[in-house]
């Protein structure tokens, strides 16, 4: 299992392709090296749900294959230095298997070496990124302020929009 103790700093390297949901708790500081492998969600959940500090490095893929779920949901601080983030079974329909690839409600930086894409080159429903989603099921965390997204580089393909940013998003830099 991919886990670390509360308050711990940990470096985790994928050694095989795995189907697992990863939750990073507030106070945890995790570096995830994808190491050329694929991390796919297990069941009806987001693949990575970050409340702490997350850095993703290396080649490899973070995938989500379920409707209404993302490859990465960030409420903490995330720096993406590598990896491919996708919804490989995205079908571009609002009622079957669609959603955002990455949902940012915290602070996120996307650097060169990162790619974000969907299985559909053109989707009538999903976006690659959503920054500061304001819906009852995804309120901004109390006391954490608004969503901040910095895009310094990367490769992006698919979705109805590259980036959807709501009024809840305080800042968008770089795109």
C-alpha atoms as one frame of an Amber mdcrd trajectory, in Angstrom:
protein
   0.000   0.000   0.000   1.091   3.559  -0.625   1.028   5.234   2.761   3.090
   7.253   5.205   2.699   8.188   8.860   1.100  11.486   9.853   3.586  14.334
   9.779   6.094  12.204   7.924   8.179  13.088   4.921   8.355  10.172   2.569
   9.587   9.320  -0.902   7.475   6.662  -2.571   8.545   4.984  -5.808   6.130
   2.845  -7.802   7.741  -0.516  -8.512   4.782  -1.984 -10.422   1.539  -0.820
 -11.996  -1.020  -0.577  -9.185  -4.757  -0.067  -8.733  -5.010   1.933  -5.549
  -6.409   5.162  -4.131  -3.858   7.416  -2.457  -4.820   9.909   0.259  -2.204
  12.306   1.572  -3.187  13.711   4.946  -2.650  17.264   6.113   0.858  17.476
   7.556   2.278  14.760   5.301   5.002  15.646   2.789   5.160  13.050   0.009
   7.304  12.773  -3.118   5.773  10.253  -5.506   8.110   8.888  -8.188   5.957
   7.275 -10.872   9.047   5.417 -12.155   7.490   4.614 -15.541   4.561   2.778
 -13.914   0.799   3.444 -13.818  -1.268   4.286 -10.740  -4.983   3.711 -11.448
  -7.820   4.282  -9.002  -9.491   1.342  -7.297 -13.277   1.528  -7.105 -15.326
   4.699  -7.167 -12.714   7.138  -5.850 -10.241   9.802  -6.917  -6.834   8.311
  -7.678  -4.836  10.814  -5.573  -6.524  12.999  -2.938  -3.987  15.446  -1.512
  -4.510  17.404   1.702  -0.803  17.739   2.502   2.246  18.473   0.382   2.742
  16.403  -2.758   5.463  16.404  -5.381   5.091  14.094  -8.398   8.224  13.200
 -10.369   9.278  10.720 -13.019   7.691   9.273 -16.092   4.572   7.256 -15.511
   0.829   7.724 -15.397  -1.842   8.649 -12.872  -5.177   7.466 -14.282  -8.790
   7.526 -13.179 -11.344   5.300 -14.863 -14.569   6.209 -12.997 -17.306   8.749
 -13.699 -17.194  11.870 -11.539 -13.679  11.215 -10.246 -10.301  12.818 -10.972
  -6.770  11.512 -11.370  -5.708  14.186  -8.847  -7.694  16.263  -6.364  -5.562
  18.828  -4.537  -6.603  20.651  -1.368  -3.028  21.128  -0.145   0.134  22.028
  -2.024   1.082  20.072  -5.134   4.062  20.442  -7.454   3.882  18.381 -10.608
   7.379  17.933 -12.072   6.579  14.817 -14.075   3.931  12.316 -14.977   0.969
  11.876 -17.253  -2.420  12.578 -15.704  -5.418  11.160 -17.520  -8.924   9.776
 -17.509  -8.275   6.940 -19.962 -11.900   5.791 -20.124 -13.323   9.299 -20.560
 -16.216   9.163 -23.013 -17.121  12.852 -23.233 -20.717  12.403 -22.030 -22.073
  14.050 -18.886 -23.987  11.002 -17.704 -21.624   8.084 -18.149 -17.831   8.483
 -17.718 -16.639  12.077 -17.598 -15.143  14.560 -15.189 -12.079  16.724 -14.712
  -8.630  15.161 -14.902  -7.264  17.484 -12.172  -9.265  19.415  -9.570  -7.261
  22.081  -7.705  -8.679  23.618  -4.549  -5.291  24.462  -3.017  -1.952  25.601
  -4.451  -0.620  23.812  -7.498   2.375  24.284  -9.796   2.613  22.420 -13.114
   6.058  22.285 -14.734   7.595  20.987 -17.967   7.574  17.222 -18.132   3.896
  16.962 -17.168   1.128  15.970 -19.550  -2.610  16.076 -18.914  -5.035  14.492
 -21.335  -8.287  12.590 -21.773  -9.133   9.612 -23.940 -11.382  11.903 -25.971
  -9.646  14.500 -28.125 -12.837  16.542 -27.986 -15.162  16.208 -25.036 -18.562
  17.804 -24.755 -18.345  17.765 -20.985 -15.002  17.465 -19.183 -12.074  19.837
 -18.797  -8.454  18.925 -18.147  -8.099  21.243 -15.130 -10.627  22.890 -12.869
  -9.301  25.508 -10.488 -11.449  26.573  -7.551 -14.590  24.533  -8.212 -17.510
  25.985  -6.282 -20.074  23.264  -5.741 -21.589  21.934  -2.573 -19.619  18.686
  -2.785 -16.294  20.508  -3.317 -16.244  23.634  -1.150 -12.965  25.403  -0.666
 -11.349  24.261   2.574 -12.029  26.551   5.501  -8.995  28.632   6.405  -6.991
  27.636   3.332  -8.017  30.533   1.118  -8.614  30.288  -2.571  -7.209  28.098
  -5.301  -3.872  29.076  -6.871  -2.623  27.470 -10.072   0.695  28.168 -11.786
   1.375  26.517 -15.142   5.028  26.843 -16.198   4.856  24.288 -18.978   3.595
  20.885 -19.963   1.567  19.177 -22.648  -2.236  19.246 -22.676  -4.763  17.535
 -24.958  -8.493  16.841 -24.942 -11.467  17.985 -22.968 -14.016  20.669 -23.655
 -11.624  23.173 -22.015  -8.001  23.085 -21.070  -8.768  24.986 -17.878 -11.971
  25.924 -16.132 -11.453  28.448 -13.357 -14.319  29.615 -11.196 -14.899  32.777
  -9.194 -13.546  30.843  -6.217 -10.101  30.779  -7.806  -8.031  33.664  -6.507
  -5.157  33.509  -8.913  -4.118  31.914 -12.159  -0.576  32.395 -13.334   1.256
  31.323 -16.395  -0.947  29.357 -18.797
